[in-house]
Coordinates of C-alpha atoms in Angstrom, one line a residue:
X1392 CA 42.6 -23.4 47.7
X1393 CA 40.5 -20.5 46.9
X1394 CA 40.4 -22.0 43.1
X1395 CA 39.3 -25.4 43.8
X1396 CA 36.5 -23.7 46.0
X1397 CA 35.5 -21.3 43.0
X1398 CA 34.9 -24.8 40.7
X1399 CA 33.4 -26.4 43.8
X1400 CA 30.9 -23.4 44.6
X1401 CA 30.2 -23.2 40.4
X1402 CA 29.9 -26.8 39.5
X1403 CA 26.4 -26.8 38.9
X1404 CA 26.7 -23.7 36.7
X1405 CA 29.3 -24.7 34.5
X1406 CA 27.7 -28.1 33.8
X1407 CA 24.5 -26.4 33.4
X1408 CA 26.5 -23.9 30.7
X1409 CA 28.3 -27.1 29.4
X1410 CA 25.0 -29.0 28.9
X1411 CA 23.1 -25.9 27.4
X1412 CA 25.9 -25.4 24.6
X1413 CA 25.7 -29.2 23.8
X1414 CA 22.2 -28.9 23.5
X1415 CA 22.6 -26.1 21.5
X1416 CA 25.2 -27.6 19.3
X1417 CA 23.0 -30.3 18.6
X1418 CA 19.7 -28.5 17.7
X1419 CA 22.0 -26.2 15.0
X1420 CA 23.5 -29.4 13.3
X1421 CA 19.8 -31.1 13.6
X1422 CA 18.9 -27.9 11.9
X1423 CA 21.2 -27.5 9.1
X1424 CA 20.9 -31.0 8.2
X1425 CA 17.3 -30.8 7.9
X1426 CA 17.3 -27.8 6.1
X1427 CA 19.7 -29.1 3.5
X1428 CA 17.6 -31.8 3.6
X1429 CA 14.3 -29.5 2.4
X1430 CA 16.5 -27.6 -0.1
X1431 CA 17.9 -30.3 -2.0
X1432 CA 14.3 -31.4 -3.8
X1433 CA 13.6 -27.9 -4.6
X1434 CA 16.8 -28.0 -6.4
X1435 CA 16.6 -31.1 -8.3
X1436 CA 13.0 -30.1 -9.0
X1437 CA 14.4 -26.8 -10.6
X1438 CA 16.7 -28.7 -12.5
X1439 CA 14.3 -31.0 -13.7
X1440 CA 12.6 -28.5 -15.2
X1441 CA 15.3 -26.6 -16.6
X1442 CA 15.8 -29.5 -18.8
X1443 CA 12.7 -30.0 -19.4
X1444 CA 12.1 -26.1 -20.5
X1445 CA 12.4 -25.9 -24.4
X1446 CA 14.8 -23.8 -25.3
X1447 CA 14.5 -21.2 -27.5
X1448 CA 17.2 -19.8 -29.7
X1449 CA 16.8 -15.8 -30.2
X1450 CA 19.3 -14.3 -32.4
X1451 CA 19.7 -11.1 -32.7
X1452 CA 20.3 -9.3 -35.5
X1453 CA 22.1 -6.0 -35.8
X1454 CA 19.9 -3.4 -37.3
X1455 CA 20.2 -2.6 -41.0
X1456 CA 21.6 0.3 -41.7
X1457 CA 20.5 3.0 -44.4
X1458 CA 23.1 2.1 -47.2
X1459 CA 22.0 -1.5 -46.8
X1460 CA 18.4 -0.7 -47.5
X1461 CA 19.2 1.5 -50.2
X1462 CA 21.4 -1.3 -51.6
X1463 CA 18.9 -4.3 -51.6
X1464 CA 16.0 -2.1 -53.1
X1465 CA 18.8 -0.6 -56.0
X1466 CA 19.6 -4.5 -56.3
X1467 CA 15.8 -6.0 -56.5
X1468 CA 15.7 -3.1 -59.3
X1469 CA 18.3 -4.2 -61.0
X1470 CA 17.7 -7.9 -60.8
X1471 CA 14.1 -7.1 -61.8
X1472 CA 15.4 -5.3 -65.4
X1473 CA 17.9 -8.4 -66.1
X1474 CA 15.9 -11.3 -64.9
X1475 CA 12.0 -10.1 -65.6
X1476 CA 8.8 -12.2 -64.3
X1477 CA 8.2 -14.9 -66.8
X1478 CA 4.6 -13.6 -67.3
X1479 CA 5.8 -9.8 -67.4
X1480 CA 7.6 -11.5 -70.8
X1481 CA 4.8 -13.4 -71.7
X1482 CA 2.6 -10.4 -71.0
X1483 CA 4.8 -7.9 -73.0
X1484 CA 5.5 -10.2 -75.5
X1485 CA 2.1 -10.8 -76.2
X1486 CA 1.3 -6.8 -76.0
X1487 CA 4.1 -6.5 -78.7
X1488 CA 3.0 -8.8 -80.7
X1489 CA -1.1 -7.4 -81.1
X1490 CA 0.4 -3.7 -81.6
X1491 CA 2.5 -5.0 -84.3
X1492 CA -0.2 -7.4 -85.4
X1493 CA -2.6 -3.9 -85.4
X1494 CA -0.2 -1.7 -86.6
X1495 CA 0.3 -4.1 -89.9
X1496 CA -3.4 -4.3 -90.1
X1497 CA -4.1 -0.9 -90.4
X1498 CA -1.0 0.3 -92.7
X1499 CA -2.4 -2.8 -95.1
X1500 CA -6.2 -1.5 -94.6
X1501 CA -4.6 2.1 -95.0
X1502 CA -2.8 0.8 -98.2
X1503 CA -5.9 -0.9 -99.6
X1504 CA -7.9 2.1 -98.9
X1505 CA -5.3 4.7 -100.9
X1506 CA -4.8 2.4 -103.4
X1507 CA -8.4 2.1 -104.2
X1508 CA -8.9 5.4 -103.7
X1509 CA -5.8 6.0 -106.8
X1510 CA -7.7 3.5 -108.7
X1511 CA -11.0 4.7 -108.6
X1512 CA -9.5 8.4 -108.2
X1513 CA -11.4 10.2 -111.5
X1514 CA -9.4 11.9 -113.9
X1515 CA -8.7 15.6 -114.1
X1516 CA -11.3 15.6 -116.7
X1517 CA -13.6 13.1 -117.9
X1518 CA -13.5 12.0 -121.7
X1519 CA -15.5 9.9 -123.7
X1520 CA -13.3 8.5 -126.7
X1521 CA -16.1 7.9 -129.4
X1522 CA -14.0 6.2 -131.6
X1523 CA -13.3 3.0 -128.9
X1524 CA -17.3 3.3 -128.1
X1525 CA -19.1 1.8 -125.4
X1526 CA -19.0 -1.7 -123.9
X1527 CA -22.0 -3.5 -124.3
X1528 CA -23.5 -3.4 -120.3
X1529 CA -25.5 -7.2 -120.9
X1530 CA -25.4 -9.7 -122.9
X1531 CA -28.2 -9.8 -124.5
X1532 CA -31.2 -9.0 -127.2
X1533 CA -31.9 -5.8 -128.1
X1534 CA -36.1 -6.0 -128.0
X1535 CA -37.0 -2.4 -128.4
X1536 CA -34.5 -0.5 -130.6
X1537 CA -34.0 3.2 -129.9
X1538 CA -36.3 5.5 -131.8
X1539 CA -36.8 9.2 -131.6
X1540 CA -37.8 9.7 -135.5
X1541 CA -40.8 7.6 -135.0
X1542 CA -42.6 6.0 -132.4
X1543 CA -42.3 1.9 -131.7
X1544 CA -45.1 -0.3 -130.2
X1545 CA -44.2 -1.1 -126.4
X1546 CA -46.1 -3.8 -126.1
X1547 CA -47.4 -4.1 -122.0
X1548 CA -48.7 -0.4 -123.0
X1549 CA -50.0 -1.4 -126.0
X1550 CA -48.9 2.1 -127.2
X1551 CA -46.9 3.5 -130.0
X1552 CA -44.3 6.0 -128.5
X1553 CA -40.7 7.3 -129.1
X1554 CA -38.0 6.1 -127.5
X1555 CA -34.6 7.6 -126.0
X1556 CA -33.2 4.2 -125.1
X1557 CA -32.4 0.9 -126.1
X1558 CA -34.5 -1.9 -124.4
X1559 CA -31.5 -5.0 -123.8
X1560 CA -33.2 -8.5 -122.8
X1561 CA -31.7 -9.9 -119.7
X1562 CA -32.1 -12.1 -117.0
X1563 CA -32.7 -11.0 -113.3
X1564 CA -29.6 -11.0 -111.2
X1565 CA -27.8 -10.5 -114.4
X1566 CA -24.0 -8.1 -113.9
X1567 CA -24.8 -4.8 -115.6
X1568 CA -21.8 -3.3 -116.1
X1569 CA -19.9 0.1 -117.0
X1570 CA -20.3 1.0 -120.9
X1571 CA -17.3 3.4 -120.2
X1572 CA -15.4 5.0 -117.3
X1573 CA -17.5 7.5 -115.8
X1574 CA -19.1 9.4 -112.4
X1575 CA -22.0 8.5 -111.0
X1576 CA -23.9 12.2 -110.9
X1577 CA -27.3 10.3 -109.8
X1578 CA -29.1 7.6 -108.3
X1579 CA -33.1 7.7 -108.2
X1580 CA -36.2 5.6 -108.9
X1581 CA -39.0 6.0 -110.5
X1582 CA -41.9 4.2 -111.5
X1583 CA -40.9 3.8 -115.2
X1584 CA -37.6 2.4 -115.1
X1585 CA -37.3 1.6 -111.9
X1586 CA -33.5 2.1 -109.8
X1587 CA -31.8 4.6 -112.4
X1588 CA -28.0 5.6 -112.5
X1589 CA -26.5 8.3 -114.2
X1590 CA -23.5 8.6 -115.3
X1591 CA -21.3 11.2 -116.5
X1592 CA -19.1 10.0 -118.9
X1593 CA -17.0 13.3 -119.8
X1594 CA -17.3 15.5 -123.4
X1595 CA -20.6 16.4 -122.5
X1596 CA -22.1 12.8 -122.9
X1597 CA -24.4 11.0 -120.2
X1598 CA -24.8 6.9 -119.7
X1599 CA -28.2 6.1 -118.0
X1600 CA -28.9 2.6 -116.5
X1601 CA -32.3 1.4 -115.7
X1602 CA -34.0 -1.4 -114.5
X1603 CA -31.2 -2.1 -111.7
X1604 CA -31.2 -3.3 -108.4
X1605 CA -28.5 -3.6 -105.4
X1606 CA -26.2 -0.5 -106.9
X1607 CA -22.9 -0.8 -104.6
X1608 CA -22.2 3.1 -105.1
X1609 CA -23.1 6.1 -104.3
X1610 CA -23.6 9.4 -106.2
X1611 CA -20.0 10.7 -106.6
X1612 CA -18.6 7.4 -107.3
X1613 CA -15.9 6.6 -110.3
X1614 CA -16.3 3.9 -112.2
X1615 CA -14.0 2.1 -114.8
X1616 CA -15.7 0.5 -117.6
X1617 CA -16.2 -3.1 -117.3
X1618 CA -17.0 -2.6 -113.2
X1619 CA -20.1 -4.0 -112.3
X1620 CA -22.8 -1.1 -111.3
X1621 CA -25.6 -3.3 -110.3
X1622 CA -28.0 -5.9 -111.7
X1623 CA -31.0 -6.8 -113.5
X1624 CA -34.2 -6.1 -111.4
X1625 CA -37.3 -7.3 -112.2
X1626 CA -39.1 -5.3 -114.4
X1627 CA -41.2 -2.7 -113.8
X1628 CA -45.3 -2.9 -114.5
X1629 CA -44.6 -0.4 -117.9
X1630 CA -42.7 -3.8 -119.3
X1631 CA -44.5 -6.4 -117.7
X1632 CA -44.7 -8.1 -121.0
X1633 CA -41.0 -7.1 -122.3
X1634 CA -39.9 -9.1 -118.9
X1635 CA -36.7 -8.2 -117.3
X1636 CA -34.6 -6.3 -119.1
X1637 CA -31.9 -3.3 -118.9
X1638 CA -33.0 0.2 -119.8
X1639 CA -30.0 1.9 -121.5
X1640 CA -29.8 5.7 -122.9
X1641 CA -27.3 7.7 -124.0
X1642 CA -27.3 12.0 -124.1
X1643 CA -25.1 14.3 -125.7
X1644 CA -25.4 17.7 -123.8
X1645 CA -28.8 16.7 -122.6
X1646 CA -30.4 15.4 -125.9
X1647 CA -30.7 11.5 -126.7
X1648 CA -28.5 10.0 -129.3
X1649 CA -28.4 6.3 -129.9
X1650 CA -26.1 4.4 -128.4
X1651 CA -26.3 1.2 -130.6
X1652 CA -24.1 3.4 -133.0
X1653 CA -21.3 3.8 -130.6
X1654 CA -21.2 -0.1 -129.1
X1655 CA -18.1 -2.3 -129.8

């Protein structure tokens, strides 16, 4: 009896607690399904742009260690020895090749110059053979003989005088060459003769050369008879009318002697 009162008495309270949970109830699932309702295009928005996000592939690599290092630069040496750069080859090649090129150019220039240096090397001692004579230096006429006895007519001086030479005819740019081997002991000019070589050609005799021009020596030189020692200049104003010719004298121990005696 009391009980039946007690729900009678509280009706109004226990529907109001009744009515207030279902309200309650209702506004959490209106609330979770709206929520799940917001949250689901965030999510297939971030998954739409996970796929569309490149993706990048990082690899990691384990650091090299020391040996390694040591290896690959021991191995780039190596492989550098046994398989070279095509123009390091070329390069070296080419190196090689002018070295040896130079070095054979200057043991053949070194040759030349010691065998022509033997060749043209003088003798211990000079000597004059007088019984093989001289070689005739030019070819040609003998137009004022040598005469030390009495004096000869040289016709541009219109004068009457001795002379220590023999006058030979020849032609400008004529070969004058060696009457016998000798050393060239001078080389002067003066107005008379014009370009003069002397020559010592051993036992105390002396070849001089006049009337020359474009002498390829020099004082000191040896030459072998038969050589070319220059060549016919034109003449000088003291045989203007002689015309070019080769002045040629021959001393023993300083005094003249004539040398058409001792020609071949």
């Amino acid at each position: 009896m009391r009980r039946g009162n007690f729900f009678r008495r509280n009706q109004y309270k226990i529907a109001a607690v009744c009515v207030l949970a279902a309200v309650l109830g209702v506004t959490g699932v209106y609330m979770l399904n709206n929520r799940e309702t917001k949250e689901e295009p965030k999510q297939q928005v971030a998954i739409e742009q996970q796929q569309n996000t490149p993706k990048v592939a990082v690899s990691q690599k384990e650091p090299k260690q020391e040996w390694q290092e040591e290896e690959t630069e021991e191995t780039q040496k190596v492989s550098a020895v046994i398989h070279p750069k095509r123009e390091d080859v070329i390069r070296k090649t080419d190196t090689d090749m002018a070295e040896a090129d130079s070095k054979t150019a200057e043991e053949g220039q070194q040759e030349t110059v010691e065998t022509s240096a033997v060749k043209n090397a003088p003798p211990a001692e000079l000597h004059f053979d007088t019984a093989a004579g001289l070689l005739w230096p030019v070819s040609g006429a003998v137009i004022l003989d040598y005469s030390m006895d009495q004096t000869v007519h040289f016709q541009t001086l219109d004068q009457y005088k001795y002379n220590p030479a023999v006058i030979i005819a020849g032609n400008v740019n004529d070969k004058v060459k060696a009457a016998a081997n000798g050393k060239i002991t001078d080389i002067s000019t003066n107005e008379v003769t014009g370009c003069t070589v002397t020559m010592d050609i051993g036992d105390g005799y002396t070849a001089i050369y006049g009337q020359l021009k474009e002498v390829p020596y020099e004082t000191g030189a040896y030459i072998e008879a038969g050589n070319t020692i220059g060549f016919v200049s034109e003449p000088t104003k003291y045989y203007a009318v002689e015309g070019s010719n080769l002045y040629f004298a021959l001393e023993k121990d300083g005094v003249p002697v004539d040398p058409v005696e001792f020609f071949q």
